[in-house]
PDB file of C-alpha atoms in Angstrom:
ATOM      1  CA  UNK A  15      52.991 -15.555  64.971  1.00  0.00           C
ATOM      2  CA  UNK A  16      49.212 -15.124  64.838  1.00  0.00           C
ATOM      3  CA  UNK A  17      48.707 -18.891  65.234  1.00  0.00           C
ATOM      4  CA  UNK A  18      50.807 -18.848  68.379  1.00  0.00           C
ATOM      5  CA  UNK A  19      48.830 -15.992  69.899  1.00  0.00           C
ATOM      6  CA  UNK A  20      45.528 -17.723  69.127  1.00  0.00           C
ATOM      7  CA  UNK A  21      46.793 -20.972  70.624  1.00  0.00           C
ATOM      8  CA  UNK A  22      47.909 -19.218  73.821  1.00  0.00           C
ATOM      9  CA  UNK A  23      44.597 -17.374  74.130  1.00  0.00           C
ATOM     10  CA  UNK A  24      42.613 -20.570  73.580  1.00  0.00           C
ATOM     11  CA  UNK A  25      44.710 -22.398  76.185  1.00  0.00           C
ATOM     12  CA  UNK A  26      44.270 -19.614  78.731  1.00  0.00           C
ATOM     13  CA  UNK A  27      40.502 -19.491  78.173  1.00  0.00           C
ATOM     14  CA  UNK A  28      40.149 -23.253  78.524  1.00  0.00           C
ATOM     15  CA  UNK A  29      42.015 -23.295  81.835  1.00  0.00           C
ATOM     16  CA  UNK A  30      40.106 -20.247  83.032  1.00  0.00           C
ATOM     17  CA  UNK A  31      36.757 -21.758  82.041  1.00  0.00           C
ATOM     18  CA  UNK A  32      37.420 -25.013  83.872  1.00  0.00           C
ATOM     19  CA  UNK A  33      38.449 -23.192  87.037  1.00  0.00           C
ATOM     20  CA  UNK A  34      35.491 -20.784  86.852  1.00  0.00           C
ATOM     21  CA  UNK A  35      33.148 -23.758  86.783  1.00  0.00           C
ATOM     22  CA  UNK A  36      34.805 -24.966  89.997  1.00  0.00           C
ATOM     23  CA  UNK A  37      34.339 -21.577  91.645  1.00  0.00           C
ATOM     24  CA  UNK A  38      30.634 -21.771  90.863  1.00  0.00           C
ATOM     25  CA  UNK A  39      30.499 -25.021  92.806  1.00  0.00           C
ATOM     26  CA  UNK A  40      29.971 -27.282  89.803  1.00  0.00           C
ATOM     27  CA  UNK A  41      33.149 -29.269  90.341  1.00  0.00           C
ATOM     28  CA  UNK A  42      35.626 -29.551  93.172  1.00  0.00           C
ATOM     29  CA  UNK A  43      39.210 -28.354  92.586  1.00  0.00           C
ATOM     30  CA  UNK A  44      40.763 -31.822  92.209  1.00  0.00           C
ATOM     31  CA  UNK A  45      38.299 -32.668  89.484  1.00  0.00           C
ATOM     32  CA  UNK A  46      39.305 -29.504  87.592  1.00  0.00           C
ATOM     33  CA  UNK A  47      42.880 -30.695  87.392  1.00  0.00           C
ATOM     34  CA  UNK A  48      41.723 -34.142  86.295  1.00  0.00           C
ATOM     35  CA  UNK A  49      39.506 -32.595  83.638  1.00  0.00           C
ATOM     36  CA  UNK A  50      42.396 -30.488  82.291  1.00  0.00           C
ATOM     37  CA  UNK A  51      44.736 -33.492  82.320  1.00  0.00           C
ATOM     38  CA  UNK A  52      42.199 -35.592  80.416  1.00  0.00           C
ATOM     39  CA  UNK A  53      41.716 -32.842  77.832  1.00  0.00           C
ATOM     40  CA  UNK A  54      45.481 -32.542  77.389  1.00  0.00           C
ATOM     41  CA  UNK A  55      45.894 -36.299  77.102  1.00  0.00           C
ATOM     42  CA  UNK A  56      43.194 -36.558  74.442  1.00  0.00           C
ATOM     43  CA  UNK A  57      44.573 -33.667  72.385  1.00  0.00           C
ATOM     44  CA  UNK A  58      48.118 -35.055  72.636  1.00  0.00           C
ATOM     45  CA  UNK A  59      46.959 -38.524  71.673  1.00  0.00           C
ATOM     46  CA  UNK A  60      45.117 -37.171  68.638  1.00  0.00           C
ATOM     47  CA  UNK A  61      48.111 -35.129  67.518  1.00  0.00           C
ATOM     48  CA  UNK A  62      50.511 -38.050  67.898  1.00  0.00           C
ATOM     49  CA  UNK A  63      48.173 -40.330  65.935  1.00  0.00           C
ATOM     50  CA  UNK A  64      47.936 -37.755  63.175  1.00  0.00           C
ATOM     51  CA  UNK A  65      51.695 -37.066  63.025  1.00  0.00           C
ATOM     52  CA  UNK A  66      52.722 -40.729  63.042  1.00  0.00           C
ATOM     53  CA  UNK A  67      50.215 -42.181  60.588  1.00  0.00           C
ATOM     54  CA  UNK A  68      52.712 -42.074  57.685  1.00  0.00           C
ATOM     55  CA  UNK A  69      55.862 -43.013  59.619  1.00  0.00           C
ATOM     56  CA  UNK A  70      57.425 -46.414  60.137  1.00  0.00           C
ATOM     57  CA  UNK A  71      56.850 -48.205  63.440  1.00  0.00           C
ATOM     58  CA  UNK A  72      59.209 -47.273  66.236  1.00  0.00           C
ATOM     59  CA  UNK A  73      61.742 -49.906  67.302  1.00  0.00           C
ATOM     60  CA  UNK A  74      61.902 -49.053  70.995  1.00  0.00           C
ATOM     61  CA  UNK A  75      61.050 -46.444  73.622  1.00  0.00           C
ATOM     62  CA  UNK A  76      64.127 -44.372  72.836  1.00  0.00           C
ATOM     63  CA  UNK A  77      62.980 -43.945  69.228  1.00  0.00           C
ATOM     64  CA  UNK A  78      59.592 -42.788  70.505  1.00  0.00           C
ATOM     65  CA  UNK A  79      61.206 -40.260  72.833  1.00  0.00           C
ATOM     66  CA  UNK A  80      63.465 -38.975  70.052  1.00  0.00           C
ATOM     67  CA  UNK A  81      60.408 -38.493  67.852  1.00  0.00           C
ATOM     68  CA  UNK A  82      58.598 -36.587  70.617  1.00  0.00           C
ATOM     69  CA  UNK A  83      61.625 -34.399  71.372  1.00  0.00           C
ATOM     70  CA  UNK A  84      62.583 -33.563  67.802  1.00  0.00           C
ATOM     71  CA  UNK A  85      59.632 -33.885  65.445  1.00  0.00           C
ATOM     72  CA  UNK A  86      56.520 -33.584  67.619  1.00  0.00           C
ATOM     73  CA  UNK A  87      57.762 -30.814  69.915  1.00  0.00           C
ATOM     74  CA  UNK A  88      59.157 -28.855  66.962  1.00  0.00           C
ATOM     75  CA  UNK A  89      55.859 -29.076  65.091  1.00  0.00           C
ATOM     76  CA  UNK A  90      53.690 -28.095  68.037  1.00  0.00           C
ATOM     77  CA  UNK A  91      55.894 -25.619  69.923  1.00  0.00           C
ATOM     78  CA  UNK A  92      58.323 -24.468  67.170  1.00  0.00           C
ATOM     79  CA  UNK A  93      61.395 -25.625  69.130  1.00  0.00           C
ATOM     80  CA  UNK A  94      63.084 -28.823  70.244  1.00  0.00           C
ATOM     81  CA  UNK A  95      63.159 -30.077  73.821  1.00  0.00           C
ATOM     82  CA  UNK A  96      66.074 -28.572  75.722  1.00  0.00           C
ATOM     83  CA  UNK A  97      67.043 -31.760  77.521  1.00  0.00           C
ATOM     84  CA  UNK A  98      66.082 -35.440  77.566  1.00  0.00           C
ATOM     85  CA  UNK A  99      67.221 -37.564  80.488  1.00  0.00           C
ATOM     86  CA  UNK A 100      66.578 -41.127  81.519  1.00  0.00           C
ATOM     87  CA  UNK A 101      67.378 -43.311  84.503  1.00  0.00           C
ATOM     88  CA  UNK A 102      67.538 -46.365  82.180  1.00  0.00           C
ATOM     89  CA  UNK A 103      64.597 -47.935  84.029  1.00  0.00           C
ATOM     90  CA  UNK A 104      61.854 -46.622  81.753  1.00  0.00           C
ATOM     91  CA  UNK A 105      61.607 -43.133  83.246  1.00  0.00           C
ATOM     92  CA  UNK A 106      62.202 -40.261  80.824  1.00  0.00           C
ATOM     93  CA  UNK A 107      62.348 -36.596  81.820  1.00  0.00           C
ATOM     94  CA  UNK A 108      61.834 -33.989  79.106  1.00  0.00           C
ATOM     95  CA  UNK A 109      62.967 -30.484  79.970  1.00  0.00           C
ATOM     96  CA  UNK A 110      61.805 -27.355  78.154  1.00  0.00           C
ATOM     97  CA  UNK A 111      63.286 -24.269  79.798  1.00  0.00           C
ATOM     98  CA  UNK A 112      60.937 -21.843  78.015  1.00  0.00           C
ATOM     99  CA  UNK A 113      57.668 -23.739  77.762  1.00  0.00           C
ATOM    100  CA  UNK A 114      55.316 -21.146  76.300  1.00  0.00           C
ATOM    101  CA  UNK A 115      52.198 -22.209  78.136  1.00  0.00           C
ATOM    102  CA  UNK A 116      53.828 -21.709  81.538  1.00  0.00           C
ATOM    103  CA  UNK A 117      56.225 -18.782  81.012  1.00  0.00           C
ATOM    104  CA  UNK A 118      53.591 -16.143  81.774  1.00  0.00           C
ATOM    105  CA  UNK A 119      52.496 -17.963  84.904  1.00  0.00           C
ATOM    106  CA  UNK A 120      56.033 -18.598  86.160  1.00  0.00           C
ATOM    107  CA  UNK A 121      57.080 -14.962  85.811  1.00  0.00           C
ATOM    108  CA  UNK A 122      55.238 -13.950  88.985  1.00  0.00           C
ATOM    109  CA  UNK A 123      55.282 -15.322  92.510  1.00  0.00           C
ATOM    110  CA  UNK A 124      51.489 -15.367  92.888  1.00  0.00           C
ATOM    111  CA  UNK A 125      51.191 -18.998  91.689  1.00  0.00           C
ATOM    112  CA  UNK A 126      54.002 -20.368  93.833  1.00  0.00           C
ATOM    113  CA  UNK A 127      51.685 -22.009  96.363  1.00  0.00           C
ATOM    114  CA  UNK A 128      49.982 -24.013  93.569  1.00  0.00           C
ATOM    115  CA  UNK A 129      53.263 -25.336  92.174  1.00  0.00           C
ATOM    116  CA  UNK A 130      54.139 -28.880  93.095  1.00  0.00           C
TER     117      UNK A 130
END
């Protein structure tokens, strides 16, 4: 429980810090999003490398997605993905109905204009 609270606080402070730097004119808004995406990509890549170092190689994309949905998501977020869909053309959609990092933001209507 304490780990989860620390993780949420760290995440909120990182996002806040990146956007405060944009308000001070250091970076334009589009670059803030890119910076956050790059940070998330790097952290995710490092976690996946660490979690898969002792596992056998995956046979295909579906095995990779199963690993992400069951093992990776459970380790990081303490729950499995709610839904995994594919269009059988290489596009996978993972659905988490209670994604912890966005539940506080999605509770109010103040961020609706920023949602895609």
